[in-house]
XYZ file of C-alpha atoms in Angstrom:
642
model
C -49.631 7.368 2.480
C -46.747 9.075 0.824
C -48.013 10.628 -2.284
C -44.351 10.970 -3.339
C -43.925 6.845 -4.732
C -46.142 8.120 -7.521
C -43.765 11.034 -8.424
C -42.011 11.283 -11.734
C -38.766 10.506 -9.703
C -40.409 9.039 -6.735
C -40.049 5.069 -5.544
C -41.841 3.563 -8.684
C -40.725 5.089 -11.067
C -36.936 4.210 -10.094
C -37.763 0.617 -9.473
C -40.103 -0.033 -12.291
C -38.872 0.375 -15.937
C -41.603 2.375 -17.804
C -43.705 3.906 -14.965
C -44.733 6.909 -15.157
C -47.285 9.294 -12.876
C -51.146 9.583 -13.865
C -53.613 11.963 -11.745
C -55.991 9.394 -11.759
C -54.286 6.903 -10.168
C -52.771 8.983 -7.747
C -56.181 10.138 -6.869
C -57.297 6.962 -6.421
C -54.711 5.834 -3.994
C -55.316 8.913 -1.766
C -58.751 7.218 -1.447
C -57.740 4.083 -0.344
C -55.194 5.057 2.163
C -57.878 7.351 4.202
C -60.326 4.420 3.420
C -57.973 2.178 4.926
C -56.865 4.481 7.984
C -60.501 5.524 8.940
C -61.900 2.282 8.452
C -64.286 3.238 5.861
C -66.147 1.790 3.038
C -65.342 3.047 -0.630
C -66.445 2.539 -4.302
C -64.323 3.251 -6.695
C -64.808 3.106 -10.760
C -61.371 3.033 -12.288
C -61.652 3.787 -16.179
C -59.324 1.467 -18.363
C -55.599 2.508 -17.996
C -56.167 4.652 -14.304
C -53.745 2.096 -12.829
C -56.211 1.245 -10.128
C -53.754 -2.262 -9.541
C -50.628 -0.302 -8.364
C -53.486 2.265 -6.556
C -54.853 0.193 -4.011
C -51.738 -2.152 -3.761
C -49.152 0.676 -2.908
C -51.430 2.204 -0.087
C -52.153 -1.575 1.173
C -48.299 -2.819 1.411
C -47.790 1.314 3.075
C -50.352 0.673 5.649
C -48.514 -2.026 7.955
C -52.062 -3.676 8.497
C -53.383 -7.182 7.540
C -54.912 -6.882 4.539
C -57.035 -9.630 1.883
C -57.663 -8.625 -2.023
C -60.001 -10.537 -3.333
C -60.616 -10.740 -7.347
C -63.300 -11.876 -9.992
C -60.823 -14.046 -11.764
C -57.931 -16.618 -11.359
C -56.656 -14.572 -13.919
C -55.945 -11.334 -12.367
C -55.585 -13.405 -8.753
C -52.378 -15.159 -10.675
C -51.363 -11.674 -11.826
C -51.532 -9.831 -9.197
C -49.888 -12.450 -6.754
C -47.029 -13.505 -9.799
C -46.453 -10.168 -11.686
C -47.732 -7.069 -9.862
C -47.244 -7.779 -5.889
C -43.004 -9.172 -6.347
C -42.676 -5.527 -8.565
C -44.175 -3.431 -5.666
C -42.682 -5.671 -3.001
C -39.154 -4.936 -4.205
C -39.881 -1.747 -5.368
C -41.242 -0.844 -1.930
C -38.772 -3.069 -0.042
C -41.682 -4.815 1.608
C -40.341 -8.114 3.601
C -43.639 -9.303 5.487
C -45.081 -12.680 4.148
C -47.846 -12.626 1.294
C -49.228 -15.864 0.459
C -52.138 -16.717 -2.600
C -55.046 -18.970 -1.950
C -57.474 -20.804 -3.827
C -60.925 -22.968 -3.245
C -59.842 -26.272 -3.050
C -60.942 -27.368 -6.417
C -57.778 -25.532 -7.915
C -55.161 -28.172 -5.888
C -54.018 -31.802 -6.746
C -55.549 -34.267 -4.284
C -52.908 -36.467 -3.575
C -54.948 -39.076 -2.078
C -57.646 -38.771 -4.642
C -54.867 -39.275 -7.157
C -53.446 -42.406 -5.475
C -56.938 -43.847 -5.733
C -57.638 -43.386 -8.872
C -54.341 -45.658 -9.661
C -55.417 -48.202 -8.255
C -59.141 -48.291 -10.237
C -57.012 -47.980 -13.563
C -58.711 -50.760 -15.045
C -62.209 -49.344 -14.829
C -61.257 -45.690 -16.120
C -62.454 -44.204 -18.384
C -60.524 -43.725 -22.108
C -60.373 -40.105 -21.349
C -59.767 -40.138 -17.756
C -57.002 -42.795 -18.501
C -55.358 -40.607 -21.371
C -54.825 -37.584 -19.076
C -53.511 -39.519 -16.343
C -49.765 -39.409 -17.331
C -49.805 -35.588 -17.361
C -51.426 -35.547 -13.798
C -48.232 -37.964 -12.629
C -45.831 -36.244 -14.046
C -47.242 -32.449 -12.607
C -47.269 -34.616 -9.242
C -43.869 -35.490 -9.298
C -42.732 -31.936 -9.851
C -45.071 -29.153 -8.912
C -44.476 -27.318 -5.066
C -47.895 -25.864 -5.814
C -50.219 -28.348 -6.636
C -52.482 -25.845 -9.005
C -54.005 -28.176 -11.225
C -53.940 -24.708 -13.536
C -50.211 -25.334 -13.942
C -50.775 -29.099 -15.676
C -48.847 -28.820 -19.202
C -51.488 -29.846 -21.716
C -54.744 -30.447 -19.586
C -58.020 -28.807 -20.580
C -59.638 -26.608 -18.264
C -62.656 -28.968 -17.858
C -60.690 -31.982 -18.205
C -62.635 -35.210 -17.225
C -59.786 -36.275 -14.844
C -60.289 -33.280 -12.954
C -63.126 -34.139 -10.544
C -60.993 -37.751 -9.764
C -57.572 -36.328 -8.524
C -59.174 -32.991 -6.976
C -61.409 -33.279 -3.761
C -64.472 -31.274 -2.931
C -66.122 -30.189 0.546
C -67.850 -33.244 0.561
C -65.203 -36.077 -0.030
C -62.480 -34.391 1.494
C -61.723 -36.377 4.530
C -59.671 -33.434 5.953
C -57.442 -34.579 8.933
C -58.315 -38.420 8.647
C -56.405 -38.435 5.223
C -53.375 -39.731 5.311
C -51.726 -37.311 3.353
C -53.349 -34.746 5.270
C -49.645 -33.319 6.157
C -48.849 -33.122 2.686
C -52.090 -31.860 1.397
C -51.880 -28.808 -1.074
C -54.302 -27.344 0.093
C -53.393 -27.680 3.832
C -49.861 -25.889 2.905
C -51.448 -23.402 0.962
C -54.036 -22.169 3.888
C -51.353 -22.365 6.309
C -48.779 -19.977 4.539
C -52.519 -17.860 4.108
C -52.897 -17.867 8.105
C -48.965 -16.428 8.514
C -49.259 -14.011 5.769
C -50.193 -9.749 5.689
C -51.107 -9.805 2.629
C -53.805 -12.527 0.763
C -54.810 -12.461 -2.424
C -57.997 -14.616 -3.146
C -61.008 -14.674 -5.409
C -64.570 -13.818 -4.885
C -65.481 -17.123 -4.563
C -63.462 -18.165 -1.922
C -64.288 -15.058 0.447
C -67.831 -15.814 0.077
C -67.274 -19.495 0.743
C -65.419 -18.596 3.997
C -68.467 -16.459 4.905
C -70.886 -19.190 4.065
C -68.759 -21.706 6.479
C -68.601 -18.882 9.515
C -72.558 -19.061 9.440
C -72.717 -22.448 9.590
C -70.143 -21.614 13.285
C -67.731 -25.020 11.971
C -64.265 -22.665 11.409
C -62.821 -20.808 8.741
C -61.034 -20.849 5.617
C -59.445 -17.027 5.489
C -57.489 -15.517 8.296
C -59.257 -12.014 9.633
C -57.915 -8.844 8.272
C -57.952 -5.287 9.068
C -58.666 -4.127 5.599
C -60.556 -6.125 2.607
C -60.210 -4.849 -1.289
C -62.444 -6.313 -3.569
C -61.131 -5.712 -7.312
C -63.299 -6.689 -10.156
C -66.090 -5.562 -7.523
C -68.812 -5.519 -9.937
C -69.012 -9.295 -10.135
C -69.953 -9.489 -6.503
C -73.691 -9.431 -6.432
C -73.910 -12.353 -8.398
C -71.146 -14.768 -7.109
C -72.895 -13.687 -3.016
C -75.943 -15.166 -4.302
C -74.580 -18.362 -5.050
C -73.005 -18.891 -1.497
C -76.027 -17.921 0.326
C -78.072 -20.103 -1.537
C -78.091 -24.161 -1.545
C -77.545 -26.475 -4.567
C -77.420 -30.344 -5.071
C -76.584 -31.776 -8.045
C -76.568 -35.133 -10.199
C -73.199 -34.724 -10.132
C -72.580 -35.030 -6.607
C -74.545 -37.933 -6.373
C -73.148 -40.237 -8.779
C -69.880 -38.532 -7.298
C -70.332 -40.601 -3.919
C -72.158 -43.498 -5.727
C -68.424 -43.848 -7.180
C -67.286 -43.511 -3.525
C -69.783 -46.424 -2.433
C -68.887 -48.996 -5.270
C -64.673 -47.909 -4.423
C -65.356 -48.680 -0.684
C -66.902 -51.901 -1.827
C -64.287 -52.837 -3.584
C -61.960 -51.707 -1.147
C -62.966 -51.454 2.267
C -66.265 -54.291 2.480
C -65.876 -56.535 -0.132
C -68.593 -58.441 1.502
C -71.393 -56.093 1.588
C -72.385 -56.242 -2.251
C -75.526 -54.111 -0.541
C -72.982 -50.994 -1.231
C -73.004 -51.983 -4.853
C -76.186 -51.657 -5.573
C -77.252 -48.964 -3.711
C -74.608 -46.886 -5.718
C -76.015 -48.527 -8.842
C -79.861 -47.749 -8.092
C -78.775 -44.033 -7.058
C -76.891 -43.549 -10.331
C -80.135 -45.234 -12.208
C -82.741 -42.671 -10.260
C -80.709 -40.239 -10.552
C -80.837 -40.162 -14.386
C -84.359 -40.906 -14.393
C -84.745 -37.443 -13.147
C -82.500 -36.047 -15.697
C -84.783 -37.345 -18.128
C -87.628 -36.066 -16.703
C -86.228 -32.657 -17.188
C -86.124 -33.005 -21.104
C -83.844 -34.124 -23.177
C -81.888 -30.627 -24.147
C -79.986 -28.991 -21.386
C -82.001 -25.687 -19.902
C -83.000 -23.712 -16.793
C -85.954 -22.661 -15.549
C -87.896 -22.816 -12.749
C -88.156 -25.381 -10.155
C -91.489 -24.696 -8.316
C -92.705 -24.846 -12.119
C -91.353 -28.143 -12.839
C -92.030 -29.862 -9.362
C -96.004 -29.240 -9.933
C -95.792 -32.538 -12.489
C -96.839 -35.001 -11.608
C -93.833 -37.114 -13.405
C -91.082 -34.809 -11.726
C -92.664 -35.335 -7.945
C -92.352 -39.395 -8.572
C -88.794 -39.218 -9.940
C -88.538 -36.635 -6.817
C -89.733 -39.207 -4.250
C -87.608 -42.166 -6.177
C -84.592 -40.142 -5.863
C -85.117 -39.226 -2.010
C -85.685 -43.071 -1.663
C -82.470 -43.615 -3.501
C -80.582 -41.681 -1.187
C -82.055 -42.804 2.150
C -80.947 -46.739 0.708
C -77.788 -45.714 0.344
C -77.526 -44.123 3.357
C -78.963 -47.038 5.886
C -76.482 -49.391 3.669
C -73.768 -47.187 4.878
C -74.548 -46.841 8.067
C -74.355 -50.726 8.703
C -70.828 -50.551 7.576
C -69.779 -47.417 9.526
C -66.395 -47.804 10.820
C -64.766 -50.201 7.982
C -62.935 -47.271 6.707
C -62.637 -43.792 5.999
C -64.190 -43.558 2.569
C -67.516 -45.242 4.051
C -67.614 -43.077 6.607
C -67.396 -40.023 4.364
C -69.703 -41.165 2.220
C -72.409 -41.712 5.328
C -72.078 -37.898 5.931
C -72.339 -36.835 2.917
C -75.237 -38.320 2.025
C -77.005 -37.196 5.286
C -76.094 -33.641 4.196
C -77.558 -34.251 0.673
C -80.830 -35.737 2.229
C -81.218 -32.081 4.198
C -80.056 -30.153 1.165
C -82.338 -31.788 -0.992
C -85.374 -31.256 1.188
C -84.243 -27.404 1.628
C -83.934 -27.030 -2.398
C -87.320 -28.534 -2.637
C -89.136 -26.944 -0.445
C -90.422 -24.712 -3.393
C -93.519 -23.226 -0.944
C -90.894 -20.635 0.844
C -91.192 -17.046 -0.229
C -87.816 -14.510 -0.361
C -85.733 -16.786 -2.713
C -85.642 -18.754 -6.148
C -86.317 -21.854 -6.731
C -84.372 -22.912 -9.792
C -82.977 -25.739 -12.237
C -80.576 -25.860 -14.685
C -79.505 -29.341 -16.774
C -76.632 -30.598 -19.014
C -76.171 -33.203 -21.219
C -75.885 -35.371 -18.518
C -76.409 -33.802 -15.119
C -79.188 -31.697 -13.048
C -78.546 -28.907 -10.385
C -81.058 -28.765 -7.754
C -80.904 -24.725 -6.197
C -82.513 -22.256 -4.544
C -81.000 -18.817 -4.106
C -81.940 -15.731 -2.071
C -83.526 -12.870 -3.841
C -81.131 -10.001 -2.453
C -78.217 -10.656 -0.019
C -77.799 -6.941 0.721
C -78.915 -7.467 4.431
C -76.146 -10.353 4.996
C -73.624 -8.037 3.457
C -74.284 -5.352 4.664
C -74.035 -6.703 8.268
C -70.400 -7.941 7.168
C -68.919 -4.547 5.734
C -70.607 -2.722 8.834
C -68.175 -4.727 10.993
C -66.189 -2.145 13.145
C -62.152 -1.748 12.616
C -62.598 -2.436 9.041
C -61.715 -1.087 5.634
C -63.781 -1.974 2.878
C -62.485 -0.943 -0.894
C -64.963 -1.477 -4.047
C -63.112 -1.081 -7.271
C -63.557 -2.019 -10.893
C -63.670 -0.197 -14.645
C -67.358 -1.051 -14.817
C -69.340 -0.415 -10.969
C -71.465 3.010 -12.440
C -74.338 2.639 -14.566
C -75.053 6.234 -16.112
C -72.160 7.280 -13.954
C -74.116 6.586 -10.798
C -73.146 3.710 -8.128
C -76.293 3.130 -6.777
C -77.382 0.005 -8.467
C -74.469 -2.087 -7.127
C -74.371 -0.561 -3.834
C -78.352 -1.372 -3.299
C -77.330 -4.791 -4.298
C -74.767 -5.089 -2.190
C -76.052 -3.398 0.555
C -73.199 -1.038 0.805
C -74.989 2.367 1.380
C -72.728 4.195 3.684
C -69.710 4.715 1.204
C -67.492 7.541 0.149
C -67.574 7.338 -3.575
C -64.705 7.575 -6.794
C -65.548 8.057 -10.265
C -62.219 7.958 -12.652
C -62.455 8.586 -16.377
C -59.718 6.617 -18.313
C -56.645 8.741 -19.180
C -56.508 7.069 -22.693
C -57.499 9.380 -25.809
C -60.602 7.518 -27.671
C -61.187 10.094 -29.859
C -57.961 9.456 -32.220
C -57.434 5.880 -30.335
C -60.623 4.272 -31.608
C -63.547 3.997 -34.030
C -67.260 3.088 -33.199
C -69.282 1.322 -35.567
C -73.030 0.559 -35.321
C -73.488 -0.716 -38.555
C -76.486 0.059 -40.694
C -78.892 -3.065 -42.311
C -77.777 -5.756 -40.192
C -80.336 -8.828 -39.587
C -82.602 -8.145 -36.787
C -81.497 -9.348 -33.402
C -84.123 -12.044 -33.259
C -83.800 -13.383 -36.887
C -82.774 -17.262 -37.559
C -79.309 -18.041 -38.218
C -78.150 -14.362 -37.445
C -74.919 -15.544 -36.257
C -74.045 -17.093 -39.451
C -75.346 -14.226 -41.385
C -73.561 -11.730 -39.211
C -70.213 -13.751 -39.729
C -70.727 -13.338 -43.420
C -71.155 -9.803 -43.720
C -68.276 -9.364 -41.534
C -65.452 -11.315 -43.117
C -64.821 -8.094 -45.513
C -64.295 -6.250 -42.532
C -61.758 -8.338 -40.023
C -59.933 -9.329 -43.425
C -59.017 -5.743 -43.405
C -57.727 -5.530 -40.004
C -54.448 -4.821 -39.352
C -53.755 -7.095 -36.265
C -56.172 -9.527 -34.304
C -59.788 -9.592 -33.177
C -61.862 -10.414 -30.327
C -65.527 -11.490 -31.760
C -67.589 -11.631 -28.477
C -71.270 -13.265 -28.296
C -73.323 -13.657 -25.730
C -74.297 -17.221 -26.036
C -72.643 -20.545 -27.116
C -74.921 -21.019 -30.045
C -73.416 -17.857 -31.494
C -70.011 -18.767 -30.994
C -70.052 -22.074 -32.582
C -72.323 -20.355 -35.768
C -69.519 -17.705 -36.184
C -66.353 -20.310 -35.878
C -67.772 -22.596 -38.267
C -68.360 -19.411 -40.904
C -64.795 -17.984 -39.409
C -63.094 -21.287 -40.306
C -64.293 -22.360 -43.667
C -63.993 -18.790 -45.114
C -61.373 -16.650 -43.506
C -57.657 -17.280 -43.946
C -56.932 -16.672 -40.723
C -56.219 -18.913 -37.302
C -59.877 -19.133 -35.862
C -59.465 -19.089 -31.979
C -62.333 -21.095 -30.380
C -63.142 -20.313 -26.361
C -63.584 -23.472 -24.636
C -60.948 -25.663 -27.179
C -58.425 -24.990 -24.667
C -57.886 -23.893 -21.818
C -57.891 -19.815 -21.205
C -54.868 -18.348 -20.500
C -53.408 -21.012 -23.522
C -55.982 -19.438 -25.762
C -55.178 -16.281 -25.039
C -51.737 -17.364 -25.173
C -51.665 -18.175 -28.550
C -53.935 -15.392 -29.767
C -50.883 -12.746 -28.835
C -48.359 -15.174 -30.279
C -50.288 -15.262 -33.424
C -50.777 -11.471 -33.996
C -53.269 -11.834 -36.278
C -55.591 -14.389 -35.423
C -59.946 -14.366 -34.686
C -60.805 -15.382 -31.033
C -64.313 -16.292 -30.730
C -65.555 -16.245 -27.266
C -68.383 -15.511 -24.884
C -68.688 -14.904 -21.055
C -65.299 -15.137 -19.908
C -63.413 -13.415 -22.071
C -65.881 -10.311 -22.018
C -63.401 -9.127 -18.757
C -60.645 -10.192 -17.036
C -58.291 -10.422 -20.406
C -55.458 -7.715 -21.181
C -53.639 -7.931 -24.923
C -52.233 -4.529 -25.835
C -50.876 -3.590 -29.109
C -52.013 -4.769 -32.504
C -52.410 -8.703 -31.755
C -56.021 -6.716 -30.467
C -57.262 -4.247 -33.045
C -60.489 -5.041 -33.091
C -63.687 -5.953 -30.825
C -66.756 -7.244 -32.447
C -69.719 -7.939 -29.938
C -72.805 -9.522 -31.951
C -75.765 -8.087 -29.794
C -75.768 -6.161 -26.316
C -75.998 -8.212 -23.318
C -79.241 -8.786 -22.251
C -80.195 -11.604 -19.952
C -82.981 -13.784 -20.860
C -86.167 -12.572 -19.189
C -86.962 -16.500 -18.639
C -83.532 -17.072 -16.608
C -85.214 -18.397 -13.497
C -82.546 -16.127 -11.266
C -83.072 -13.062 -13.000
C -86.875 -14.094 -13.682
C -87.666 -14.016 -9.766
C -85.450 -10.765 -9.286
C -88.242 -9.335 -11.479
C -91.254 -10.214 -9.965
C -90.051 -8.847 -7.057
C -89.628 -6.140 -8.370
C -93.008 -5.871 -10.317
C -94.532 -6.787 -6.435
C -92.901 -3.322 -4.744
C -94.329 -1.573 -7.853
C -90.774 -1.445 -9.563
C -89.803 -1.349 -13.252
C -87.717 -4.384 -13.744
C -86.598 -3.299 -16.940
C -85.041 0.058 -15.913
C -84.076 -1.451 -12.558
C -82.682 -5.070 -13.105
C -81.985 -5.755 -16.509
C -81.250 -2.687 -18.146
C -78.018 -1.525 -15.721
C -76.620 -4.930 -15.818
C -76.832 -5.272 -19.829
C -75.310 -1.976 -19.331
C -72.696 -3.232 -17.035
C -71.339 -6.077 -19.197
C -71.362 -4.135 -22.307
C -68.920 -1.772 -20.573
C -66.679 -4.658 -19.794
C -66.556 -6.508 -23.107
C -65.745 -2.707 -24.844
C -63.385 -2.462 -22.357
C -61.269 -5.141 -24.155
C -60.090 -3.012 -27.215
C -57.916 -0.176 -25.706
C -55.634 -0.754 -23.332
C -52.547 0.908 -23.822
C -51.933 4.566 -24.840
C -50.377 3.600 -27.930
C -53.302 1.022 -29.185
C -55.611 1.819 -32.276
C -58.987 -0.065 -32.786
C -62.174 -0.650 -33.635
C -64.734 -1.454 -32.165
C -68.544 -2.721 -33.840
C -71.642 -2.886 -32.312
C -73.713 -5.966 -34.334
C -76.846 -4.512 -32.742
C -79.373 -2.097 -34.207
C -80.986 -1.075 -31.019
C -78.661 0.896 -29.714
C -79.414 3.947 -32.006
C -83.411 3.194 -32.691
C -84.594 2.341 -29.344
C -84.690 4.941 -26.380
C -82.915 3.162 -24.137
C -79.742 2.430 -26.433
C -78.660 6.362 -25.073
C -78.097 4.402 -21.801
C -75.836 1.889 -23.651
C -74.122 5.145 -25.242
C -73.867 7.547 -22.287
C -71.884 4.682 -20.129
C -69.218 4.237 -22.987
C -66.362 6.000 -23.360
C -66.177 8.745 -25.655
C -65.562 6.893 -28.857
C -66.470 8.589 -31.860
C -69.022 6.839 -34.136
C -70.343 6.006 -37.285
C -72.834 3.972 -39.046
C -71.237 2.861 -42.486
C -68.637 -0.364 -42.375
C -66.768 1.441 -45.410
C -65.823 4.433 -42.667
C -63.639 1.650 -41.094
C -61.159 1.223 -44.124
C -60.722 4.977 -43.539
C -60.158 4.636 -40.174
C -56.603 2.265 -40.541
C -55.919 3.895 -43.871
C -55.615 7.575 -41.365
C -53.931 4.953 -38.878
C -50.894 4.050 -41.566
C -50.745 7.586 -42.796
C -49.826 8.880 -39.324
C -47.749 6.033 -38.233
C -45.702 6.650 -41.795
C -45.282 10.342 -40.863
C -44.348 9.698 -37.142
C -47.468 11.135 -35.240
């Protein structure tokens, strides 16, 4: 690769207004481009600001060869395919195809939708309230990214109706299989050099090349995984099986549709659907009435739970014979007849709780049960993939080190063989930002502590100059702290989950002042530079319940090959996610923040100096009162130009 597109007068800095060179990133793209020409593997860790988009993009468009990216998030997917690739592209003068796919979830279902018309008069209120947006995106979008739909929540109740899954897609029996979304989307995918995807979907392709039935990605010459770090997780899920309530009472809505529709005379159909739907939250029931997780070969030792488990097997195998007397009425009978032989053989996998090397788990909503069971380490299938000869296989993300070492993701991942790249962020914390761990805070574990945390803090974000991020680690928190937020703070109170993300976050930088209170998702993936972010509040570090069943089994593993799961598992990826969610205060050279710790631990127990040591180098302080200084030395140097 030509070093030179990086120059202060080279290619990019020409074409793009505002570019200029940083070590780092040329560094980085060195790395990739002999990555890419020797076929290697490489990790690389990318401090916020390196540039590690343009750094693996302008060596990838250089290289001539076929080449996927694959990222954590629809968010940076949509960014890199709307924003970053159609700079470089005309920057670089690049005129081979690129193309943008998604799982099929993310496109309108055209023949979904057309169904659902004609049920109109059994909708639902909510269903039936959203349908006029989904009509009028239908009539207009080229698309079909469900994303896109002015005004629609992200988990919008209509959503499951007018989108199709892998089990009631009827693929090229539909008849608007020629005009499916989805179809047009793969296809431009199969023509294209460049594809950018998300993790979920290269793992999904994966899972369907095991099973030998096809493909859903095109094969490349090179494969860059950004966001890398969320990897180990989203693999599990793939290799794994699940079932869910929600499946079933899916094609129980199938079965009493093709009733109406296709065998009007088989009222069997009916009530098959109808006892399905009845066992099936019987055994929702059985789980308790709050929504949990927790583990399944626990749970299936009751007595209660193995009855519910043989009436809902029952269930299934009635609907099932019922539908295979009507095979060959039509195509949403037929569907439903293989699906619900798959779900017979997925259930007894999920169940079959006496198999050693994975975890057996549950996990329950208000309404709904998921069934799974998920292998312990996928490092060996991985592994096997990236070892593939003629390939290039890139690693990258701000947060893959833990104590700037790579080795617990590339255990994980199996990726041992690996040329490595550790970048420190360019940006100066030490007169950027502020640390504060504040002193006489309620204890982590106390009652209400989200309230009370709220409380003492509305002194504090009243006193900040722009907007704040307050990030928690579970819902409970984030619903505590709103409620406080809102009746006390004369400010707008963002809530995650009101809307949908990217509106949210939308309205946040309009705002330039406002509280966003989030968890998971908007710990990474999210970008606001300049004052509408001036502040990052995270209410305790990270820690994953020792009790969720996933990370639960991951541990006695552990114990079993005389580990230390603390030190091993949970530690690094507490570690991991804290780096991400401090990530979110600085991300410009010219932004100022703060950023506050809500949790005592991090300076009285040992292993808070593993916490510290991964951080940048903020400087810090203990006393809240330190952080009126800290903007009062901001306004003094903006007012004398510094």
């Amino acid at each position: 690769m030509n070093t030179d597109y990086f120059a202060e007068n080279g290619l990019l800095a020409r074409a793009i207004p505002g570019f200029a060179p940083r070590q780092a990133q040329v560094q980085m793209a060195e790395a990739v481009s002999k990555a890419i020409k020797s076929a290697g593997r490489l990790l690389v860790e990318a401090g916020t600001g390196t540039g590690k988009t343009f750094a693996y993009l302008v060596p990838a468009l250089d290289s001539g060869k076929r080449v996927i990216i694959s990222t954590g998030s629809k968010a940076l997917q949509d960014q890199l395919y709307e924003r970053d690739l159609p700079t470089l592209l005309l920057a670089m003068q690049y005129g081979k195809p690129v193309a943008q796919l998604k799982g099929r979830s993310n496109y309108l279902c055209t023949y979904r939708l057309a169904l659902l018309e004609q049920e109109m008069h059994f909708l639902a209120a909510d269903v039936f309230a959203d349908l006029p947006k989904v009509r009028q995106f239908r009539a207009r979008t080229v698309s079909g990214d469900v994303a896109d739909i002015p005004g629609l929540q992200e988990q919008a109740p209509i959503l499951p109706f007018v989108t199709s899954t892998n089990d009631n897609c009827l693929g090229r029996e539909c008849p608007d299989y020629e005009n499916c979304f989805l179809v047009k989307a793969r296809r431009k995918a199969l023509d294209s050099q460049i594809v950018v995807i998300n993790h979920h979907l290269f793992f999904a392709d994966m899972s369907v090349k095991d099973t030998g039935f096809g493909e859903l990605l095109p094969d490349a010459d090179v494969y860059i995984f950004d966001e890398a770090h969320q990897l180990p997780d989203i693999a599990s899920q793939y290799f794994g099986e699940s079932l869910s309530s929600r499946q079933l009472t899916d094609v129980a809505d199938e079965l009493r549709l093709a009733y109406r529709l296709e065998a009007k005379d088989m009222s069997q159909l009916g009530k098959a659907a109808d006892r399905l739907v009845q066992d099936c939250q019987a055994m929702r029931l059985a789980f308790g009435v709050d929504p949990s997780r927790g583990n399944l070969r626990e749970v299936l030792a009751q007595p209660l739970m193995q009855r519910e488990l043989q009436r809902l097997q029952e269930s299934i195998k009635f609907c099932y014979d019922v539908c295979k007397l009507a095979l060959g009425r039509g195509e949403q009978i037929n569907n439903c007849f293989e699906r619900l032989a798959g779900f017979m053989t997925t259930l007894d996998h999920v169940t079959a709780v006496t198999e050693v090397g994975a975890a057996y788990w549950y996990e329950t909503t208000k309404r709904h049960f998921t069934l799974n069971v998920t292998p312990l380490s996928i490092a060996e299938r991985f592994s096997q993939e990236v070892m593939r000869a003629g390939c290039g296989w890139i690693f990258t993300s701000a947060t893959l080190t833990v104590g700037e070492e790579f080795d617990y993701f590339s255990q994980r991942m199996g990726v041992t063989d690996a040329e490595t790249c550790l970048l420190d962020s360019p940006f100066d914390y030490a007169h950027q930002s502020l640390l504060c761990v504040p002193r006489n805070l309620p204890d982590t574990s106390v009652y209400q502590r989200a309230t009370q945390l709220a409380e003492r803090l509305l002194p504090v974000i009243e006193q900040v100059p722009g907007g704040c991020f307050f990030l928690c680690t579970s819902y409970h928190s984030v619903n505590q702290i709103a409620q406080v937020l809102r009746d006390k703070l004369d400010r707008t109170v963002l809530v995650q989950g009101d809307d949908n993300k990217q509106r949210i976050l939308a309205d946040f930088v309009a705002d330039g002042h406002a509280v966003l209170v989030a968890t998971s998702s908007f710990w990474e993936g999210v970008d606001v530079r300049g004052t509408a972010l001036s502040c990052v509040i995270i209410d305790k570090l990270p820690f994953m319940s020792p009790d969720e069943p996933l990370l639960k089994a991951r541990m006695e593993d552990c114990r079993l090959q005389g580990g230390d799961p603390f030190q091993q598992l949970q530690l690094p990826e507490a570690v991991i996610v804290l780096k991400q969610g401090v990530g979110r205060l600085i991300r410009d050279y010219q932004d100022r923040g703060i950023l506050i710790l809500c949790d005592p631990r991090l300076v009285n127990k040992p292993y808070g100096a593993a916490f510290l040591k991964s951080l940048p180098p903020i400087p810090r302080c203990r006393d809240l009162a330190r952080l009126t200084e800290f903007w009062k030395e901001i306004e003094t140097n903006e007012n004398s130009g510094d």
